[in-house]
Amino acid sequence: MSKTVTIPEAELQDVHSRARPAEARTTHVDLDWEVDFERRELRGKATWTLELATDARRCVFDTRDLAIEGVTDASGRALQHTLGERDGVLGAALTVQLPPGVSKIAVRYRTTPQGSCLQWLGPQQTAGKRAPYLFSQAQAIHARAMLPCQDSPGVRITYSAAVRVPAGLTAVMSAESRTRPGESGVFRFEQTRPIPSYLIALAVGDLAFRPLGPRSGVWSEPSVVDSAAREFEDLESMIDAVEGLFGPYRWGRYDVLVLPPSFPFGGMENPCMTFATPTLLAGDKSLVNVIAHELAHSWSGNLVTNATWRDFWLNEGFTVYLERRILERIFGARAAVQDALLGRQDLTKTLGELPAADTRLYLDLTGRDPDDGLTDVAYEKGCLLLVHLERAVGRERFDAFLRAWFDEHAFQPVTTGEFERWVRGRLCQGDGARAAALGLEEWLRGEGLRADAPDFDHGVFTEPTAAAREFAAGTLRDLPASVRRWNTAEWLHFLQALPDSITAADLGRLDAGSGLTESPNAEIAAQWLELAIRARYEPAWPRLEQFLVSIGRRKFLKPLYTELSKTDEGRARARAIYAKARPGYHPIAQGTVDKLLAGK
Ligand code: BES
Ligand code: ZN
């Protein structure tokens, strides 16, 4: 079981939180919330339990765009407090004075419309069009816009919650349900395992549930729930697969909530209740790798957590590695290699576009919004480093290493330094020459990709690679009949392999043979639309607008608005589309596109 690991204090410093946990550290919060759809505010009380240093005088919380109404101790006695100046990234620190003997603090507050964590949807923005919907997205530093908290991934808390909602609506959280039978309009939850604040999550709407296995199931609006259950029917066997590889699933239930299309990510690993975009429902399970990914975070991220956002690659690089190990088990090695190659291609593209300093695994994010600094590099370069180590020591030893990493750091923060010490000690047996031969230092702190970065068998894409080459050269008029058997990865590879010089007439030919403009697969559609913008393939314009107005997933918005912004005419179109689309996006996606279109 987990031992206490000592990590040097300097590695644990979090530049994105004002909290001073060494003086007063939160360990538990009891939430009493009212969800008010009319005022679009979440209000109530957060009662914090503290662990205090002997000379502790105050406790500092992070907040952003919260209205603080009062602060008391457990007996209701008012406590002195100040709300500091608002910083655009960090928000305002709430400092509460602690009289001797006080180790519980109750904060009454409400959220405000500027807050970046919550999205309030009107009935029109839902599938059912009948009821409103609310959901949160706290990673990286948006939890502080939902509740005052020590918003650092190095601080872990348990929580309990009572959530009051209008009649007929259902609330879910990143916790186990403790709702009392017969009590209507109040949903109760308990998260008994200590989690960082970025994993606190809430959604409220007209929700239905379908079980998938003894400890898993899917939630969504009623009209979506059956197709979601079909798409994710392998969920329970995915859990079994990771358990077989890396040790027990330690969170009780594992459910997936399929959100409305404005959800700004593919998936978010909220414990017990992964949040997912409905764009995963392709009808053929071809996008379930995202679910494998979020499930894998139950080990890498939720159990063993990046201490600060500098160490984000420890969450995401590990998770991408695990995701592909799950895919290999469930769908075979070929599918896993195809995903690895697509990832490597994305990485190469990203590396060419980013400032050199942002191509490091160990990032310096001082003074920056983590939403801007967290990129593909953490995911794909991080995963490549793990594949590199796996190949160096062999899979058997590497699996034992990973399993020990999860067991010995369970429910604790980890840093890049800690990882480096582990690789040196446990994979290299303290042999400095071996560590040097692995290039560990440069992998972790250097820019770009080393020449020894692992590659994968390109043979898995022979057909789409050849088709793209011939099509571009004009020697292939129409696609081969075998494209009917192509999977999503093969289509994506084919589209990425087409040269930049492809013309609108070429795309017209392709479209006639394949119907790509109307592809119901959001990944394929997004890739196609990017090409269509570049080649000015006008028949795709209506679909582009419909796509951008109806889907708020940042991964799709970023490349499409970026591609549009490259010409004057495109920028004008981007602005016109965004004027319609913006009200439907989550504040996080709004922030991304606002920045992207500003000053251009
Ligand atoms: N935890 C991330 C999402 C995230 C990262 C939210 C940083 C906020 C800040 C999640 O696990 C994720 O990586 N989702 C990916 C899917 C994955 C298959 C790469 C996504 O949303 O596209
Ligand atoms: Zn992830």
mmCIF file of C-alpha atoms in Angstrom, residues 292-493:
data_model
loop_
_atom_site.group_PDB
_atom_site.id
_atom_site.type_symbol
_atom_site.label_atom_id
_atom_site.label_comp_id
_atom_site.label_asym_id
_atom_site.label_seq_id
_atom_site.Cartn_x
_atom_site.Cartn_y
_atom_site.Cartn_z
ATOM 1 C CA ALA A 292 -10.385 4.540 -22.289
ATOM 2 C CA HIS A 293 -8.338 7.692 -21.690
ATOM 3 C CA GLU A 294 -10.632 9.127 -19.020
ATOM 4 C CA LEU A 295 -10.874 5.749 -17.317
ATOM 5 C CA ALA A 296 -7.067 5.482 -17.281
ATOM 6 C CA HIS A 297 -6.959 8.767 -15.348
ATOM 7 C CA SER A 298 -8.435 6.804 -12.432
ATOM 8 C CA TRP A 299 -4.800 5.668 -12.016
ATOM 9 C CA SER A 300 -2.701 8.399 -13.625
ATOM 10 C CA GLY A 301 -4.060 11.753 -12.497
ATOM 11 C CA ASN A 302 -6.791 10.983 -10.015
ATOM 12 C CA LEU A 303 -4.866 8.463 -7.901
ATOM 13 C CA VAL A 304 -1.352 9.791 -8.577
ATOM 14 C CA THR A 305 -1.654 13.487 -9.323
ATOM 15 C CA ASN A 306 0.570 16.130 -10.897
ATOM 16 C CA ALA A 307 1.678 18.301 -7.956
ATOM 17 C CA THR A 308 1.425 21.486 -10.029
ATOM 18 C CA TRP A 309 0.452 22.317 -13.618
ATOM 19 C CA ARG A 310 4.186 22.325 -14.472
ATOM 20 C CA ASP A 311 4.006 18.571 -14.099
ATOM 21 C CA PHE A 312 0.860 18.174 -16.244
ATOM 22 C CA TRP A 313 2.643 15.660 -18.482
ATOM 23 C CA LEU A 314 2.654 13.230 -15.544
ATOM 24 C CA ASN A 315 -1.157 13.227 -15.738
ATOM 25 C CA GLU A 316 -1.597 13.220 -19.490
ATOM 26 C CA GLY A 317 1.498 11.461 -20.868
ATOM 27 C CA PHE A 318 0.937 8.509 -18.515
ATOM 28 C CA THR A 319 -2.756 8.481 -19.390
ATOM 29 C CA VAL A 320 -2.198 8.399 -23.142
ATOM 30 C CA TYR A 321 0.230 5.516 -22.603
ATOM 31 C CA LEU A 322 -2.368 3.618 -20.531
ATOM 32 C CA GLU A 323 -5.145 4.499 -23.001
ATOM 33 C CA ARG A 324 -3.249 2.730 -25.796
ATOM 34 C CA ARG A 325 -2.510 -0.262 -23.606
ATOM 35 C CA ILE A 326 -6.277 -0.572 -22.994
ATOM 36 C CA LEU A 327 -7.000 -0.238 -26.731
ATOM 37 C CA GLU A 328 -4.448 -2.940 -27.440
ATOM 38 C CA ARG A 329 -6.212 -5.311 -25.027
ATOM 39 C CA ILE A 330 -9.740 -4.612 -26.267
ATOM 40 C CA PHE A 331 -9.301 -3.840 -29.984
ATOM 41 C CA GLY A 332 -5.875 -5.341 -30.768
ATOM 42 C CA ALA A 333 -2.324 -4.123 -31.421
ATOM 43 C CA ARG A 334 -3.077 -2.707 -34.852
ATOM 44 C CA ALA A 335 -5.673 -0.251 -33.502
ATOM 45 C CA ALA A 336 -3.277 0.831 -30.738
ATOM 46 C CA VAL A 337 -0.431 1.402 -33.208
ATOM 47 C CA GLN A 338 -2.715 3.411 -35.485
ATOM 48 C CA ASP A 339 -3.605 5.715 -32.585
ATOM 49 C CA ALA A 340 0.042 6.013 -31.585
ATOM 50 C CA LEU A 341 0.997 7.035 -35.109
ATOM 51 C CA LEU A 342 -1.799 9.599 -35.360
ATOM 52 C CA GLY A 343 -0.624 10.980 -32.023
ATOM 53 C CA ARG A 344 2.944 11.180 -33.222
ATOM 54 C CA GLN A 345 1.841 13.019 -36.360
ATOM 55 C CA ASP A 346 -0.153 15.529 -34.292
ATOM 56 C CA LEU A 347 2.876 16.048 -32.086
ATOM 57 C CA THR A 348 5.183 16.738 -35.000
ATOM 58 C CA LYS A 349 2.739 19.356 -36.243
ATOM 59 C CA THR A 350 2.379 20.948 -32.792
ATOM 60 C CA LEU A 351 6.150 21.051 -32.264
ATOM 61 C CA GLY A 352 6.478 23.049 -35.461
ATOM 62 C CA GLU A 353 3.943 25.629 -34.313
ATOM 63 C CA LEU A 354 4.782 26.218 -30.646
ATOM 64 C CA PRO A 355 7.393 28.548 -29.162
ATOM 65 C CA ALA A 356 10.408 26.339 -28.332
ATOM 66 C CA ALA A 357 10.011 26.729 -24.541
ATOM 67 C CA ASP A 358 6.506 25.243 -24.720
ATOM 68 C CA THR A 359 7.843 22.024 -26.266
ATOM 69 C CA ARG A 360 9.312 20.947 -22.916
ATOM 70 C CA LEU A 361 7.669 18.333 -20.723
ATOM 71 C CA TYR A 362 8.591 20.211 -17.536
ATOM 72 C CA LEU A 363 6.991 23.596 -18.179
ATOM 73 C CA ASP A 364 7.482 27.030 -16.738
ATOM 74 C CA LEU A 365 3.976 28.470 -16.528
ATOM 75 C CA THR A 366 4.736 31.354 -14.169
ATOM 76 C CA GLY A 367 2.440 34.283 -14.894
ATOM 77 C CA ARG A 368 0.479 32.329 -17.486
ATOM 78 C CA ASP A 369 -2.981 30.886 -17.625
ATOM 79 C CA PRO A 370 -2.562 27.098 -17.628
ATOM 80 C CA ASP A 371 -5.360 26.934 -20.238
ATOM 81 C CA ASP A 372 -2.835 28.445 -22.674
ATOM 82 C CA GLY A 373 0.250 26.444 -21.712
ATOM 83 C CA LEU A 374 -1.142 22.926 -21.638
ATOM 84 C CA THR A 375 -0.734 21.378 -25.084
ATOM 85 C CA ASP A 376 -0.362 18.147 -27.031
ATOM 86 C CA VAL A 377 3.273 18.049 -25.935
ATOM 87 C CA ALA A 378 2.321 16.797 -22.460
ATOM 88 C CA TYR A 379 0.165 14.090 -24.027
ATOM 89 C CA GLU A 380 2.183 12.798 -26.937
ATOM 90 C CA LYS A 381 5.780 13.614 -26.035
ATOM 91 C CA GLY A 382 4.987 12.366 -22.523
ATOM 92 C CA CYS A 383 3.622 9.115 -23.920
ATOM 93 C CA LEU A 384 6.614 8.714 -26.243
ATOM 94 C CA LEU A 385 8.975 9.014 -23.277
ATOM 95 C CA LEU A 386 7.157 6.138 -21.571
ATOM 96 C CA VAL A 387 7.266 4.020 -24.748
ATOM 97 C CA HIS A 388 10.985 4.835 -24.999
ATOM 98 C CA LEU A 389 11.526 3.557 -21.441
ATOM 99 C CA GLU A 390 9.315 0.510 -22.043
ATOM 100 C CA ARG A 391 11.399 -0.440 -25.072
ATOM 101 C CA ALA A 392 14.652 0.102 -23.180
ATOM 102 C CA VAL A 393 13.852 -2.179 -20.234
ATOM 103 C CA GLY A 394 11.215 -4.484 -21.720
ATOM 104 C CA ARG A 395 7.492 -4.478 -21.111
ATOM 105 C CA GLU A 396 7.526 -6.794 -18.125
ATOM 106 C CA ARG A 397 9.879 -4.641 -16.092
ATOM 107 C CA PHE A 398 8.198 -1.461 -17.226
ATOM 108 C CA ASP A 399 4.768 -2.718 -16.150
ATOM 109 C CA ALA A 400 6.134 -3.596 -12.711
ATOM 110 C CA PHE A 401 7.618 -0.097 -12.519
ATOM 111 C CA LEU A 402 4.282 1.512 -13.395
ATOM 112 C CA ARG A 403 2.345 -0.615 -10.982
ATOM 113 C CA ALA A 404 4.727 0.345 -8.161
ATOM 114 C CA TRP A 405 4.511 4.016 -9.194
ATOM 115 C CA PHE A 406 0.715 3.902 -8.766
ATOM 116 C CA ASP A 407 0.773 1.852 -5.551
ATOM 117 C CA GLU A 408 3.453 3.808 -3.774
ATOM 118 C CA HIS A 409 2.157 7.253 -4.761
ATOM 119 C CA ALA A 410 -1.544 6.460 -4.383
ATOM 120 C CA PHE A 411 -3.549 9.548 -3.347
ATOM 121 C CA GLN A 412 -0.422 11.704 -3.438
ATOM 122 C CA PRO A 413 1.038 14.405 -5.654
ATOM 123 C CA VAL A 414 4.047 13.650 -7.867
ATOM 124 C CA THR A 415 6.571 15.872 -9.605
ATOM 125 C CA THR A 416 8.846 15.598 -12.612
ATOM 126 C CA GLY A 417 11.778 15.403 -10.162
ATOM 127 C CA GLU A 418 10.164 12.466 -8.382
ATOM 128 C CA PHE A 419 9.718 10.692 -11.722
ATOM 129 C CA GLU A 420 13.344 11.302 -12.599
ATOM 130 C CA ARG A 421 14.530 9.884 -9.254
ATOM 131 C CA TRP A 422 12.301 6.836 -9.765
ATOM 132 C CA VAL A 423 13.600 6.107 -13.245
ATOM 133 C CA ARG A 424 17.197 6.473 -12.071
ATOM 134 C CA GLY A 425 16.654 4.332 -8.983
ATOM 135 C CA ARG A 426 14.180 1.728 -10.159
ATOM 136 C CA LEU A 427 14.730 1.379 -13.891
ATOM 137 C CA CYS A 428 18.446 2.137 -14.021
ATOM 138 C CA GLN A 429 19.321 0.687 -10.593
ATOM 139 C CA GLY A 430 21.206 3.884 -9.801
ATOM 140 C CA ASP A 431 23.517 3.360 -12.775
ATOM 141 C CA GLY A 432 24.148 6.938 -13.988
ATOM 142 C CA ALA A 433 25.549 5.784 -17.329
ATOM 143 C CA ARG A 434 22.278 3.974 -18.108
ATOM 144 C CA ALA A 435 20.231 7.057 -17.292
ATOM 145 C CA ALA A 436 22.520 9.133 -19.492
ATOM 146 C CA ALA A 437 22.138 6.633 -22.333
ATOM 147 C CA LEU A 438 18.362 6.996 -22.052
ATOM 148 C CA GLY A 439 18.688 10.750 -22.453
ATOM 149 C CA LEU A 440 16.367 11.213 -19.504
ATOM 150 C CA GLU A 441 17.456 14.728 -18.612
ATOM 151 C CA GLU A 442 16.928 16.000 -22.144
ATOM 152 C CA TRP A 443 13.625 14.175 -22.522
ATOM 153 C CA LEU A 444 12.293 15.896 -19.412
ATOM 154 C CA ARG A 445 13.831 19.352 -19.654
ATOM 155 C CA GLY A 446 14.875 19.719 -23.273
ATOM 156 C CA GLU A 447 12.982 21.182 -26.213
ATOM 157 C CA GLY A 448 11.582 19.364 -29.243
ATOM 158 C CA LEU A 449 11.889 15.659 -29.800
ATOM 159 C CA ARG A 450 15.079 13.639 -29.480
ATOM 160 C CA ALA A 451 16.276 11.603 -32.432
ATOM 161 C CA ASP A 452 15.834 8.423 -30.366
ATOM 162 C CA ALA A 453 12.097 9.040 -29.937
ATOM 163 C CA PRO A 454 10.198 5.827 -30.629
ATOM 164 C CA ASP A 455 8.420 5.352 -33.920
ATOM 165 C CA PHE A 456 5.755 2.831 -34.850
ATOM 166 C CA ASP A 457 5.053 0.471 -37.725
ATOM 167 C CA HIS A 458 3.848 2.678 -40.597
ATOM 168 C CA GLY A 459 2.562 -0.490 -42.277
ATOM 169 C CA VAL A 460 -0.751 -0.047 -40.424
ATOM 170 C CA PHE A 461 -1.468 2.876 -42.765
ATOM 171 C CA THR A 462 -0.136 1.504 -46.060
ATOM 172 C CA GLU A 463 -3.423 1.857 -47.891
ATOM 173 C CA PRO A 464 -4.473 5.371 -46.870
ATOM 174 C CA THR A 465 -0.895 6.612 -47.338
ATOM 175 C CA ALA A 466 -0.741 5.284 -50.889
ATOM 176 C CA ALA A 467 -4.238 6.537 -51.693
ATOM 177 C CA ALA A 468 -3.384 10.045 -50.489
ATOM 178 C CA ARG A 469 -0.182 10.118 -52.551
ATOM 179 C CA GLU A 470 -1.837 8.880 -55.730
ATOM 180 C CA PHE A 471 -4.890 11.040 -55.299
ATOM 181 C CA ALA A 472 -2.744 14.139 -54.937
ATOM 182 C CA ALA A 473 -0.611 13.170 -57.925
ATOM 183 C CA GLY A 474 -3.760 12.835 -60.030
ATOM 184 C CA THR A 475 -3.044 9.163 -60.799
ATOM 185 C CA LEU A 476 -6.001 8.062 -58.725
ATOM 186 C CA ARG A 477 -9.250 9.525 -60.011
ATOM 187 C CA ASP A 478 -11.499 7.868 -57.486
ATOM 188 C CA LEU A 479 -10.911 6.266 -54.133
ATOM 189 C CA PRO A 480 -10.455 2.474 -54.122
ATOM 190 C CA ALA A 481 -13.526 0.414 -53.203
ATOM 191 C CA SER A 482 -11.732 -0.709 -50.058
ATOM 192 C CA VAL A 483 -12.269 2.705 -48.427
ATOM 193 C CA ARG A 484 -15.629 1.368 -47.411
ATOM 194 C CA ARG A 485 -13.728 -0.715 -44.879
ATOM 195 C CA TRP A 486 -11.526 2.116 -43.590
ATOM 196 C CA ASN A 487 -11.820 2.828 -39.915
ATOM 197 C CA THR A 488 -11.749 6.315 -38.396
ATOM 198 C CA ALA A 489 -7.978 6.241 -37.876
ATOM 199 C CA GLU A 490 -7.403 5.341 -41.539
ATOM 200 C CA TRP A 491 -9.619 8.182 -42.719
ATOM 201 C CA LEU A 492 -7.862 10.634 -40.422
ATOM 202 C CA HIS A 493 -4.484 9.483 -41.651
#
